[in-house]
PDB file of C-alpha atoms and ligand atoms in Angstrom:
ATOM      1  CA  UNK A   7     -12.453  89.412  82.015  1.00 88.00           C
ATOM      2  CA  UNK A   8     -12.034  86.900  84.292  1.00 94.00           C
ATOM      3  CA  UNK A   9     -14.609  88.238  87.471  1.00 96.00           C
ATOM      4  CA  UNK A  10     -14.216  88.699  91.162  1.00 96.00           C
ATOM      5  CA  UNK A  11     -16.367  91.848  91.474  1.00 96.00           C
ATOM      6  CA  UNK A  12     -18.916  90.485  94.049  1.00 97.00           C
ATOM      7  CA  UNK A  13     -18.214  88.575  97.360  1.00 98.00           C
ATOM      8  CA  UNK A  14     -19.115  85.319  95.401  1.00 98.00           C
ATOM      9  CA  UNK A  15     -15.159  85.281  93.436  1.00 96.00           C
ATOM     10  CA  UNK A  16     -16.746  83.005  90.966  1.00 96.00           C
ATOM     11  CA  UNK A  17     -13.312  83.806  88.838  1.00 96.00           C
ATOM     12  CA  UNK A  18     -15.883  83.176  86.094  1.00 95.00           C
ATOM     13  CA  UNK A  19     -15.050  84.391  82.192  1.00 94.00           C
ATOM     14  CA  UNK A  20     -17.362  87.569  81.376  1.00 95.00           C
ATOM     15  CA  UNK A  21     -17.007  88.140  77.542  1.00 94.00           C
ATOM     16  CA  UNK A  22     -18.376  91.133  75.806  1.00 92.00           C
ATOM     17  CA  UNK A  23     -22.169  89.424  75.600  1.00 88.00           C
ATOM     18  CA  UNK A  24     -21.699  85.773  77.215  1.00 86.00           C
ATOM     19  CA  UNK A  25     -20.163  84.441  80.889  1.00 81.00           C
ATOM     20  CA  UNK A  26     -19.050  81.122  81.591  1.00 80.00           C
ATOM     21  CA  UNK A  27     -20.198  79.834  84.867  1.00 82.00           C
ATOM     22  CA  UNK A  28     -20.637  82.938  87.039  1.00 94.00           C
ATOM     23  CA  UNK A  29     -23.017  82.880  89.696  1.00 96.00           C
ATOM     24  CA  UNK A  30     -24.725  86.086  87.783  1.00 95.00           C
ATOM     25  CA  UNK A  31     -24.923  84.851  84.486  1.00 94.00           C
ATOM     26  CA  UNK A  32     -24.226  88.100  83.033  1.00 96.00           C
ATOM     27  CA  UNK A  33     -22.061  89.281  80.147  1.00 96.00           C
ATOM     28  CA  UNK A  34     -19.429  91.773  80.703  1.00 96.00           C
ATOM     29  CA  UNK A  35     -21.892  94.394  78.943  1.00 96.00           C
ATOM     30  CA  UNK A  36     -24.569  95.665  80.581  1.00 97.00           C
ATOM     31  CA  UNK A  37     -27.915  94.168  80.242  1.00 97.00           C
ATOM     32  CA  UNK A  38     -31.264  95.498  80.989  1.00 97.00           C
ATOM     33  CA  UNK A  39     -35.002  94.537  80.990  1.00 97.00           C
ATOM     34  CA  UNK A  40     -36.410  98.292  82.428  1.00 97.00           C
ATOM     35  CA  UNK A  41     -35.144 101.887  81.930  1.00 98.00           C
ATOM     36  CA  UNK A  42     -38.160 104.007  83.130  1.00 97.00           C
ATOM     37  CA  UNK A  43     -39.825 106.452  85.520  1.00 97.00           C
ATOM     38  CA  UNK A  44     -40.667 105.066  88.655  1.00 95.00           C
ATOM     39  CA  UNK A  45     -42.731 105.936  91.655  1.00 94.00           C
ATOM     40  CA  UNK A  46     -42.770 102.886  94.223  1.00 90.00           C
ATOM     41  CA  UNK A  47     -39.289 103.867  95.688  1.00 94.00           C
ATOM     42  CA  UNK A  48     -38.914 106.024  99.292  1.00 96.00           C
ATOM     43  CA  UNK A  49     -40.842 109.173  98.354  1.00 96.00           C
ATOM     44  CA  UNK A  50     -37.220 111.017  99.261  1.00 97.00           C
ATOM     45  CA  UNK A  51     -36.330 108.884  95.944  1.00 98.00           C
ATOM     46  CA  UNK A  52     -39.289 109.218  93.884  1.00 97.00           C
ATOM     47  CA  UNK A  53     -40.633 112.603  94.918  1.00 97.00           C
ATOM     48  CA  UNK A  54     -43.592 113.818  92.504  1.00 97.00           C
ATOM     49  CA  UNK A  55     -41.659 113.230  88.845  1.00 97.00           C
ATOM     50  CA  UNK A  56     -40.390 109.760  89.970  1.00 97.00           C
ATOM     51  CA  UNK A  57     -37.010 108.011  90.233  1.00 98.00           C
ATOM     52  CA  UNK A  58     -35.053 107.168  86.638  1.00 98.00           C
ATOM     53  CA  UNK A  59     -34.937 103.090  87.181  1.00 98.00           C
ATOM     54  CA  UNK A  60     -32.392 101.518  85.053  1.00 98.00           C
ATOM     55  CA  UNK A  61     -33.456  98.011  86.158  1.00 97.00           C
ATOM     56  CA  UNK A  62     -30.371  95.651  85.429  1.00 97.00           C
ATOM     57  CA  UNK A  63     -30.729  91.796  84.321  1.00 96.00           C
ATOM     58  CA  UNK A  64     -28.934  88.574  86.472  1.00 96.00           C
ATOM     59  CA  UNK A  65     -28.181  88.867  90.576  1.00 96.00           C
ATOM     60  CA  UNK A  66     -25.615  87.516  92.224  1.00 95.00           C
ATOM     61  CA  UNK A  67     -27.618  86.748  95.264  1.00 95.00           C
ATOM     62  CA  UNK A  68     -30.381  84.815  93.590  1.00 94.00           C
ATOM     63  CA  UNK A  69     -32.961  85.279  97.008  1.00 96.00           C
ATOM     64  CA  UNK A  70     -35.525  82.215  97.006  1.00 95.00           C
ATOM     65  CA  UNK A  71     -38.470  85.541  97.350  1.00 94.00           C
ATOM     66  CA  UNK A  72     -37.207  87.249  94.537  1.00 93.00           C
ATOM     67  CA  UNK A  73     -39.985  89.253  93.611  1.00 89.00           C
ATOM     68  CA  UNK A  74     -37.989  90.457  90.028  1.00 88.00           C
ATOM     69  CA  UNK A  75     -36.909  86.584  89.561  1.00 86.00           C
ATOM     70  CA  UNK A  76     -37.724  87.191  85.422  1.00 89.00           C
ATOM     71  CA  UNK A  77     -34.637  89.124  85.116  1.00 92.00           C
ATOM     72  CA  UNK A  78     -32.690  88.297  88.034  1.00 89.00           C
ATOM     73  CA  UNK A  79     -32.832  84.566  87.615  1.00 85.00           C
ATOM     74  CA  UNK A  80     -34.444  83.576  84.273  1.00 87.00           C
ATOM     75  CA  UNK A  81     -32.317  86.566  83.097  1.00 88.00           C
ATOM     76  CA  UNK A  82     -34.379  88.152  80.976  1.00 92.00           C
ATOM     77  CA  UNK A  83     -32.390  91.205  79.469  1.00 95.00           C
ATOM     78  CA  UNK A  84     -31.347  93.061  76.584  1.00 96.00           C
ATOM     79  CA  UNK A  85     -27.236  93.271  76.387  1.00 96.00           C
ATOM     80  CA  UNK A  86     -26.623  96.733  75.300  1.00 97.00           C
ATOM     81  CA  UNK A  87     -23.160  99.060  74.721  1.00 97.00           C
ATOM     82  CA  UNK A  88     -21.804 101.269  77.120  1.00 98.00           C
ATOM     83  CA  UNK A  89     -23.119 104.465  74.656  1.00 98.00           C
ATOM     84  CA  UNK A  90     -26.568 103.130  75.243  1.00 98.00           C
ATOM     85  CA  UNK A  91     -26.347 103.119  78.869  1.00 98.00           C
ATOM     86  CA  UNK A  92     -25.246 106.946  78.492  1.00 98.00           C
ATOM     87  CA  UNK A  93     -28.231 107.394  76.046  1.00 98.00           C
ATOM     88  CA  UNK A  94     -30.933 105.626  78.654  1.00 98.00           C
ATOM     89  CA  UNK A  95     -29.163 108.020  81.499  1.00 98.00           C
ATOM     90  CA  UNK A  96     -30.035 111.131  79.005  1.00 98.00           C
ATOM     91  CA  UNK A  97     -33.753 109.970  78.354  1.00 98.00           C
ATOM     92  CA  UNK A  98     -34.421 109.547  81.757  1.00 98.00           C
ATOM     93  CA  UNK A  99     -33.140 112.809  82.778  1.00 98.00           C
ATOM     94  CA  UNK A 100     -35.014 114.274  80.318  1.00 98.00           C
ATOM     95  CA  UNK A 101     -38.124 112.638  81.186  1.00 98.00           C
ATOM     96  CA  UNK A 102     -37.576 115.204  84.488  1.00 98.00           C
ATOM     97  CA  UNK A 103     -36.239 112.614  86.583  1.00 98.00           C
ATOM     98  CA  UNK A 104     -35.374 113.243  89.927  1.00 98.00           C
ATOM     99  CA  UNK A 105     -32.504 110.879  90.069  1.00 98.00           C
ATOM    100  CA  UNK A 106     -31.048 108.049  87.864  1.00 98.00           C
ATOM    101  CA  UNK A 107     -31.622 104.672  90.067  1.00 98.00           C
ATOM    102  CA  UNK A 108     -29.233 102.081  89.441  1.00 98.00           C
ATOM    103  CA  UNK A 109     -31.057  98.807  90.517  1.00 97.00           C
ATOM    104  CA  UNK A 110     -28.928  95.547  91.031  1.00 97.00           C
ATOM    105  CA  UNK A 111     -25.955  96.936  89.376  1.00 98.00           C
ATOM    106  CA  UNK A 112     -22.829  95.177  91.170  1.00 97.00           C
ATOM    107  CA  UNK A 113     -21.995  92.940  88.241  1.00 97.00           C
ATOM    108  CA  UNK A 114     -21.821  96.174  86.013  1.00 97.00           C
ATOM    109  CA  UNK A 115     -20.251  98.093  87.951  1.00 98.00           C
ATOM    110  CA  UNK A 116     -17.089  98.686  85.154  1.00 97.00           C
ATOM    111  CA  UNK A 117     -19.599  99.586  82.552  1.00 97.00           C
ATOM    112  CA  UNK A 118     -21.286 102.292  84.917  1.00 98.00           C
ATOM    113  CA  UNK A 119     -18.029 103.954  86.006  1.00 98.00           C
ATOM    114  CA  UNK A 120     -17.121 104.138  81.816  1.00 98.00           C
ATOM    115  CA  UNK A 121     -21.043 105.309  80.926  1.00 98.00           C
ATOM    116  CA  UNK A 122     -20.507 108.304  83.646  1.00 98.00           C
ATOM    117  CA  UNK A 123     -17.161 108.997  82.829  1.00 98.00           C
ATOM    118  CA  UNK A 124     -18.408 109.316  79.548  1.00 98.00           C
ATOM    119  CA  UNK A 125     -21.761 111.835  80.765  1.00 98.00           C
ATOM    120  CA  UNK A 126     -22.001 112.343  84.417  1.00 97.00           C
ATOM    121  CA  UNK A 127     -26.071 113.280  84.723  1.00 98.00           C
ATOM    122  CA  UNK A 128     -26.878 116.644  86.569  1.00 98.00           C
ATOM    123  CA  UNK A 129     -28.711 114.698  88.678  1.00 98.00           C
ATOM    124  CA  UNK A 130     -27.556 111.798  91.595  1.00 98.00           C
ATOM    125  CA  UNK A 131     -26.783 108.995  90.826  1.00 98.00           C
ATOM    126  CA  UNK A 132     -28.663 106.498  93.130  1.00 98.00           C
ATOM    127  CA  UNK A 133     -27.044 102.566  93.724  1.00 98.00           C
ATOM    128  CA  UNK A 134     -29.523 100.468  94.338  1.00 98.00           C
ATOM    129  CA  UNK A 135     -28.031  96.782  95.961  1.00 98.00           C
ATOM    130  CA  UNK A 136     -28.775  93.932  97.821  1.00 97.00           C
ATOM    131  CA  UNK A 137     -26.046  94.930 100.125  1.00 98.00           C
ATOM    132  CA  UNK A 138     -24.216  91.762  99.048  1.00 98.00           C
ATOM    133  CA  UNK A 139     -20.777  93.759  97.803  1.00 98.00           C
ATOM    134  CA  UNK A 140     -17.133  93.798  98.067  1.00 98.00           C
ATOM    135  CA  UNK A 141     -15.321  96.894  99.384  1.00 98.00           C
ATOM    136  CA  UNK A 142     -13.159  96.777  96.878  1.00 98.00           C
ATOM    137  CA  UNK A 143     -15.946  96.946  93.933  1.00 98.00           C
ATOM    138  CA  UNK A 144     -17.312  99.569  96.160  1.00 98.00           C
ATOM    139  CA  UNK A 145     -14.405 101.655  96.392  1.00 98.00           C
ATOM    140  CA  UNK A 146     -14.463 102.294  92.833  1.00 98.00           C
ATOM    141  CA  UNK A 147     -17.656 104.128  93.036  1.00 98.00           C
ATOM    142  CA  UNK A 148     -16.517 106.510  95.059  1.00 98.00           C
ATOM    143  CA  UNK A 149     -16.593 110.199  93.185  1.00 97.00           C
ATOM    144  CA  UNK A 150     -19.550 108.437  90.920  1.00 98.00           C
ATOM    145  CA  UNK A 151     -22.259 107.526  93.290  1.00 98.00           C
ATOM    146  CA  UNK A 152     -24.486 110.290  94.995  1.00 98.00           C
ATOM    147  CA  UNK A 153     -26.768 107.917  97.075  1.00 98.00           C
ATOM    148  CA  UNK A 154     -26.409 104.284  98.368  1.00 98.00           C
ATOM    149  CA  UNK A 155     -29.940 103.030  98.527  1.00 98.00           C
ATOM    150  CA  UNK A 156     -28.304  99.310 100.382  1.00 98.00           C
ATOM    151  CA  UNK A 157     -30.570  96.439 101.730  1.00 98.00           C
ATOM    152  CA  UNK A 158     -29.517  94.577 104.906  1.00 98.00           C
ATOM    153  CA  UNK A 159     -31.449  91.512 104.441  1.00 98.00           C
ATOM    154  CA  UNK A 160     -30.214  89.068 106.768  1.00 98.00           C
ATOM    155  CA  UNK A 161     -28.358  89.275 110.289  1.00 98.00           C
ATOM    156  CA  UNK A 162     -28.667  85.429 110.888  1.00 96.00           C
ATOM    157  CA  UNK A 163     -26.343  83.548 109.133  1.00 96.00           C
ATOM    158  CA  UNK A 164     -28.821  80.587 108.867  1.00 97.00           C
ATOM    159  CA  UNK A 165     -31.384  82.676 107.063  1.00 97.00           C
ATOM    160  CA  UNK A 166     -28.999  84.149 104.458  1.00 98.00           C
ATOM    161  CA  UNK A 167     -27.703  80.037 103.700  1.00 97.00           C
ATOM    162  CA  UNK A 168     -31.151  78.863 103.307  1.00 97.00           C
ATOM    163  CA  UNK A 169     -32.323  81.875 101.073  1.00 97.00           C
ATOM    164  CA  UNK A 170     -29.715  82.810  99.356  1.00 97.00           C
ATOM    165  CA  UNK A 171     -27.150  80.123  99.778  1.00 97.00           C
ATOM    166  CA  UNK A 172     -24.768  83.122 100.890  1.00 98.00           C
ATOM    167  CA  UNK A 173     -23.694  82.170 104.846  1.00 97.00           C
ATOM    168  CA  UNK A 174     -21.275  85.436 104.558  1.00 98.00           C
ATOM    169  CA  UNK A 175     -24.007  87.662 103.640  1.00 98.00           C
ATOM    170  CA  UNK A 176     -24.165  89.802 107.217  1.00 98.00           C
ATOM    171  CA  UNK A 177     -20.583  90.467 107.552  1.00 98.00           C
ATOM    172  CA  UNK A 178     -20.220  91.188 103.768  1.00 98.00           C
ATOM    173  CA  UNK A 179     -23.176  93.355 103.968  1.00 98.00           C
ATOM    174  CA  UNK A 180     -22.197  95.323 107.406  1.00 98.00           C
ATOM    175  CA  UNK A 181     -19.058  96.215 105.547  1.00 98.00           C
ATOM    176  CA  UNK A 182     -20.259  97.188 102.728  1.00 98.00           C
ATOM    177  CA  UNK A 183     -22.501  99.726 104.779  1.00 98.00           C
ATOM    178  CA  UNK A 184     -19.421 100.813 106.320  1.00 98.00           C
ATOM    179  CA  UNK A 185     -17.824 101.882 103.008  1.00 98.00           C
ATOM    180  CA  UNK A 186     -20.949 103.405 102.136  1.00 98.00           C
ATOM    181  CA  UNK A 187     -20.520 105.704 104.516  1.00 97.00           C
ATOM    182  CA  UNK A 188     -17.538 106.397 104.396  1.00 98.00           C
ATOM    183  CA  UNK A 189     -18.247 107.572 101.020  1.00 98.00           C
ATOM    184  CA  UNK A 190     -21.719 109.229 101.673  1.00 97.00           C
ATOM    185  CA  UNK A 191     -22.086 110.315 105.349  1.00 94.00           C
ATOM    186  CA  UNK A 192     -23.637 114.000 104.768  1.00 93.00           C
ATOM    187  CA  UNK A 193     -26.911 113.667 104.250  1.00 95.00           C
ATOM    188  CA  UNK A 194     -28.080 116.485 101.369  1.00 97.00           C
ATOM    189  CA  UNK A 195     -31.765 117.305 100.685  1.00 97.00           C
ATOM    190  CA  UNK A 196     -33.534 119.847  98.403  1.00 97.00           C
ATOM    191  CA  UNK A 197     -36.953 120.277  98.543  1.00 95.00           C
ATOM    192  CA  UNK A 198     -37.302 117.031 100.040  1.00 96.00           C
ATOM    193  CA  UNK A 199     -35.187 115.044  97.270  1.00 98.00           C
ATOM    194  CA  UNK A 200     -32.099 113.127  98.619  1.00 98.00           C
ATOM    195  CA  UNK A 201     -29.115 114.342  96.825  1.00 98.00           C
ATOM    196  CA  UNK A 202     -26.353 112.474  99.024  1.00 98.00           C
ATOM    197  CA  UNK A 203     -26.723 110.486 101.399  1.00 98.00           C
ATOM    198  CA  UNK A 204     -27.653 106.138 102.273  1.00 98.00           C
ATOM    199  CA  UNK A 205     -30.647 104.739 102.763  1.00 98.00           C
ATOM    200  CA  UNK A 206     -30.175 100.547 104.907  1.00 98.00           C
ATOM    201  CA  UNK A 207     -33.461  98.869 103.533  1.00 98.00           C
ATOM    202  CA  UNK A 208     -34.648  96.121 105.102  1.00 98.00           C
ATOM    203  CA  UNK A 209     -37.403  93.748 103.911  1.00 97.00           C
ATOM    204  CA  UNK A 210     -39.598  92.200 107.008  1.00 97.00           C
ATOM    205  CA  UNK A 211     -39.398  88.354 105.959  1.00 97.00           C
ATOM    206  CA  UNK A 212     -42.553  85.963 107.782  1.00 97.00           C
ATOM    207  CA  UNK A 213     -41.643  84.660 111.071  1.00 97.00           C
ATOM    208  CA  UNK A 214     -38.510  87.208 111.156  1.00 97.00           C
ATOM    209  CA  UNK A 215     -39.614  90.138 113.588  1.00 98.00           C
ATOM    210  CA  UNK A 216     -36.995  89.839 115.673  1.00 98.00           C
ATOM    211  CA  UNK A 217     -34.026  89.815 112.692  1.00 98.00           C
ATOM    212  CA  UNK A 218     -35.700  92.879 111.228  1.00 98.00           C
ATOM    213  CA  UNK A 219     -35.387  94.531 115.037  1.00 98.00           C
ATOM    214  CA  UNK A 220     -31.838  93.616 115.163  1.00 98.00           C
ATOM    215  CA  UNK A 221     -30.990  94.825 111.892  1.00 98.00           C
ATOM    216  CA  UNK A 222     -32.913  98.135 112.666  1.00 98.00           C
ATOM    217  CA  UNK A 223     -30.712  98.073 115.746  1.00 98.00           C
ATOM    218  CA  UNK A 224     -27.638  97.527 114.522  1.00 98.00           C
ATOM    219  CA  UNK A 225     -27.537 100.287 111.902  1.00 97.00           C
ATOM    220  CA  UNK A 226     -29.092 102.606 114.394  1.00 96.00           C
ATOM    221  CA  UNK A 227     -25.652 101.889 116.915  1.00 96.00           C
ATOM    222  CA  UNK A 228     -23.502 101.570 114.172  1.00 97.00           C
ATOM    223  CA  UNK A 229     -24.529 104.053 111.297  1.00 95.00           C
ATOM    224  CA  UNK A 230     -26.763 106.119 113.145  1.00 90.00           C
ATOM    225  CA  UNK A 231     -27.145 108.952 110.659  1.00 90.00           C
ATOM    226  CA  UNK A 232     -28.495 107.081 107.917  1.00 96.00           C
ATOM    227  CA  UNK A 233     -31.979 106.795 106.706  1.00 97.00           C
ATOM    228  CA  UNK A 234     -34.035 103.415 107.423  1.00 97.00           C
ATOM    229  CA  UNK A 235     -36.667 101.717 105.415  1.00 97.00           C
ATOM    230  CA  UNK A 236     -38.301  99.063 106.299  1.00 97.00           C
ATOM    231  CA  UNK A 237     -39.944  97.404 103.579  1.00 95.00           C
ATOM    232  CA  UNK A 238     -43.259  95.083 104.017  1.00 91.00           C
ATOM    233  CA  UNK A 239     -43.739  94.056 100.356  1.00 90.00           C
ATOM    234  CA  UNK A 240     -42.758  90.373 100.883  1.00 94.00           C
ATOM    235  CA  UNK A 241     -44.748  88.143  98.908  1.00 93.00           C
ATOM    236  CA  UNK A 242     -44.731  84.043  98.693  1.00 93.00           C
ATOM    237  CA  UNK A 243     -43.100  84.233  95.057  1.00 89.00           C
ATOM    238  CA  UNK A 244     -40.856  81.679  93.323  1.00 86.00           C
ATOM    239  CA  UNK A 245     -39.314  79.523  94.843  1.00 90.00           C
ATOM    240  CA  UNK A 246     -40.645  80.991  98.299  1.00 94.00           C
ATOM    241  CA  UNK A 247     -43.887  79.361  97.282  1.00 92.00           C
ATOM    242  CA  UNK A 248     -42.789  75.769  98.147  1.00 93.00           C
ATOM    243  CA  UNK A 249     -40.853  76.780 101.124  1.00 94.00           C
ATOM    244  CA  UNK A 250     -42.479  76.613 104.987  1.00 91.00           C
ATOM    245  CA  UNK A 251     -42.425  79.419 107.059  1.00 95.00           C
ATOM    246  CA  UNK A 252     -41.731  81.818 104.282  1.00 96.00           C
ATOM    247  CA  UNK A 253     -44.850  80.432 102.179  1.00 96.00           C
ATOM    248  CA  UNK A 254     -47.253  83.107 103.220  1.00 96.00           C
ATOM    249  CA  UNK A 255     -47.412  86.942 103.537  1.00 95.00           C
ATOM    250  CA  UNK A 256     -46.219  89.006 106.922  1.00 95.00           C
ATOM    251  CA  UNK A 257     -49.247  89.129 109.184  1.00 96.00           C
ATOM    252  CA  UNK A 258     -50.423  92.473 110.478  1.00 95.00           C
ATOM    253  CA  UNK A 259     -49.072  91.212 114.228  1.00 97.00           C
ATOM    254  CA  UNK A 260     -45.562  91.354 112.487  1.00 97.00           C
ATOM    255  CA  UNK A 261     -45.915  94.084 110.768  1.00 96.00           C
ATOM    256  CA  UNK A 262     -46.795  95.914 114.066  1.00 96.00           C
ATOM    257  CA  UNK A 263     -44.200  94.248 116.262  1.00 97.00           C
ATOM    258  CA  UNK A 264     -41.346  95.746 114.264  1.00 97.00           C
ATOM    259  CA  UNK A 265     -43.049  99.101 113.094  1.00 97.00           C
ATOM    260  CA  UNK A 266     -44.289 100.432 117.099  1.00 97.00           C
ATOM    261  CA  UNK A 267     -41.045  99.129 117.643  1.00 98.00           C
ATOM    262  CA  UNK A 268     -39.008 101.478 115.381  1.00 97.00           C
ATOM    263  CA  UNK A 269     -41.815 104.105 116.468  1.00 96.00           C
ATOM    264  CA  UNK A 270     -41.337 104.020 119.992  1.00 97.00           C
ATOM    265  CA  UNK A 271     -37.482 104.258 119.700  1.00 96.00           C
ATOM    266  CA  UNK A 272     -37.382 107.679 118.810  1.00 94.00           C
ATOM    267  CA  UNK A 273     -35.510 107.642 115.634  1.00 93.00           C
ATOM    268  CA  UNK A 274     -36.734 110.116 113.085  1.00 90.00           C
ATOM    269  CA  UNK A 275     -34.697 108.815 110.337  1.00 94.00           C
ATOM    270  CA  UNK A 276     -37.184 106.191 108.829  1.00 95.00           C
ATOM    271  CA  UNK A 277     -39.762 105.198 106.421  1.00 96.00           C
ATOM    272  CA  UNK A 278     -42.276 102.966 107.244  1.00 95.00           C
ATOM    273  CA  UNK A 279     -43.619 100.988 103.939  1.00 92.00           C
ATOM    274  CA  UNK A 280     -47.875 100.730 104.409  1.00 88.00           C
ATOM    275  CA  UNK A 281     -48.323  96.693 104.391  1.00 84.00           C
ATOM    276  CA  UNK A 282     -50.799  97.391 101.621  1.00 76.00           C
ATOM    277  CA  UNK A 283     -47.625  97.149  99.298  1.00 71.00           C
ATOM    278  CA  UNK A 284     -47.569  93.403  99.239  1.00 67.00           C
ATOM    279  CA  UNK A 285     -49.417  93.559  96.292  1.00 66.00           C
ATOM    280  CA  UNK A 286     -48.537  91.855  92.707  1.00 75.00           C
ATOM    281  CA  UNK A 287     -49.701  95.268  90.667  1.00 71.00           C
ATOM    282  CA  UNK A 288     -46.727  97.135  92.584  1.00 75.00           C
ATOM    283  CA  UNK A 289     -44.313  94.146  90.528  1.00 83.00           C
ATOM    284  CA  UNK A 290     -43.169  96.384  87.428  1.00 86.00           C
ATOM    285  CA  UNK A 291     -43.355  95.503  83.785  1.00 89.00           C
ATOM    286  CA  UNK A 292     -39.878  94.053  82.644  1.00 93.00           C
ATOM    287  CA  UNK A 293     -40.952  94.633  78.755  1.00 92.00           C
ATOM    288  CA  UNK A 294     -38.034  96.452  77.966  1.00 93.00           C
ATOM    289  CA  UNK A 295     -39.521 100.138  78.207  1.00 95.00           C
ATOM    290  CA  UNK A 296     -37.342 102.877  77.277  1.00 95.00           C
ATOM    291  CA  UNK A 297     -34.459 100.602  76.474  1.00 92.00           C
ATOM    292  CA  UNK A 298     -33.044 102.304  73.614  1.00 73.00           C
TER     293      UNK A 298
HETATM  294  S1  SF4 B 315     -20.234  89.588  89.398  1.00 53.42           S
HETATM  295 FE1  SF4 B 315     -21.126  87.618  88.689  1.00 53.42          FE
HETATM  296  S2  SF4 B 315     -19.426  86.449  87.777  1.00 53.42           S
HETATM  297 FE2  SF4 B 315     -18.550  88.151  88.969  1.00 53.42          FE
HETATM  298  S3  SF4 B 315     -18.057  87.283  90.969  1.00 53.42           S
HETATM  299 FE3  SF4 B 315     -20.114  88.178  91.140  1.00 53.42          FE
HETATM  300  S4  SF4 B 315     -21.575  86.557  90.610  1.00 53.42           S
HETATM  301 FE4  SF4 B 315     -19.525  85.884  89.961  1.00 53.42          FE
END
């Protein structure tokens, strides 16, 4: 195939296991480094038996913090068939999972759609993105996808260039959480376990309180039923390390600024990550559990 299925329209050739100058890297067939229980997610996701993870290999966003940068840039990853992906959707649900958790999955996206056709799980089905997706990629999940678990990671145009060399990104990503939903607007819960619905995540960057405000205010204006999460896991990784001003954790007077903020607003619909997740041990193992 020759690919256009993220906002990047590298045109690049995906074969069955190889691709030829796509911003991705990926092969047309799904490749993974991670199919396994997890428990780190919003506790609406991961509940007490944990969130099925299928933790896909390559990114097309490439973020200079990537805290996953083994698979997502070095591309570490197992290429497997579409009948395996049905078989790692089975174990998981077996394993009592409370939903199967699709994490970067844009540049799969055809394989997913012909896994579930294949066996739709009697459990949601959970996308987990950057928020860095065409609308037309998107509308293709409609009918397969349960929950749109989206990041917005950057309103400022300047931030998104400089860390992920992707000037488009807020535009891109405010439309893609306008087709979300449009496809997922009724929120569903049973005993406390999202069953439909969208969750905006947004990760508070150093030296960025007032970007993660506006992002917290924008979806609240513009998608105001959806669920909020703002994330405060950022760590100085990669190529972060050797950057300035994102070279160091969040400080606790960040972390405050932007948390009493969403506090004193009002808005019930949030989750509030303890700053005590910045932490290397909450980094999971890409050694190819449960991949089949
Ligand atoms: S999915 Fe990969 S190859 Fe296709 S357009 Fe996006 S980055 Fe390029």
């Amino acid at each position: 195939m020759l690919c256009n299925q993220c906002p990047r329209q590298c045109n690049a050739l995906r074969t069955k296991s190889g691709n030829v100058g796509g911003v991705c890297g990926m092969p047309e067939l799904p490749t993974v480094a991670r199919a396994a229980l997890h428990f780190w997610e919003e506790p609406c996701i991961s509940g007490k038996n944990g969130s099925g993870t299928v933790f896909f290999s390559g990114c097309s966003l490439h973020c200079v913090f990537c805290q996953n940068d083994d698979i997502s840039a070095k591309n570490k990853g197992k290429t497997i068939s579409v009948n395996e992906l049905v078989d790692i959707f089975k174990s998981l649900e077996a394993q009592g999972a409370h939903n199967i958790n699709l994490v970067t999955p844009t540049h799969f996206v055809d394989s997913i759609i012909a896994a579930l056709d294949i066996y739709k799980p009697s459990i949601p089905i959970v996308y987990n993105s950057s928020g860095y997706e065409s609308v037309d990629t998107l509308k293709k999940l409609q009918g397969y996808v349960d929950i749109y678990l989206m990041d917005f990671k950057y309103i400022d145009d300047s931030k998104a260039r400089l860390y992920s060399n992707a000037t488009d990104y807020a535009n891109v990503c405010k439309n893609a959480l306008f087709e979300a939903y449009r496809q997922q607007n009724e929120f569903v819960f049973c005993d406390d376990i999202m069953q439909k619905g969208l969750i905006v995540r947004h990760l508070l960057l150093p030296a960025a309180t007032r970007d993660a405000i506006a992002v917290f205010d924008w979806v609240r204006e513009n998608i105001p039923n959806a669920y909020f999460s703002i994330m405060s896991q950022y760590l100085p990784l990669g190529k972060a390390a050797d950057m300035p001003v994102i070279n160091r954790r969040v400080t606790a007077r960040e972390y405050n600024k932007v948390t009493d903020y969403i506090l004193d607003s009002g808005f019930l619909n949030c989750y509030i990550q303890e700053r005590s997740s910045a932490d290397k041990n909450f980094i999971p193992n890409f050694d190819f559990t449960g991949i089949l």
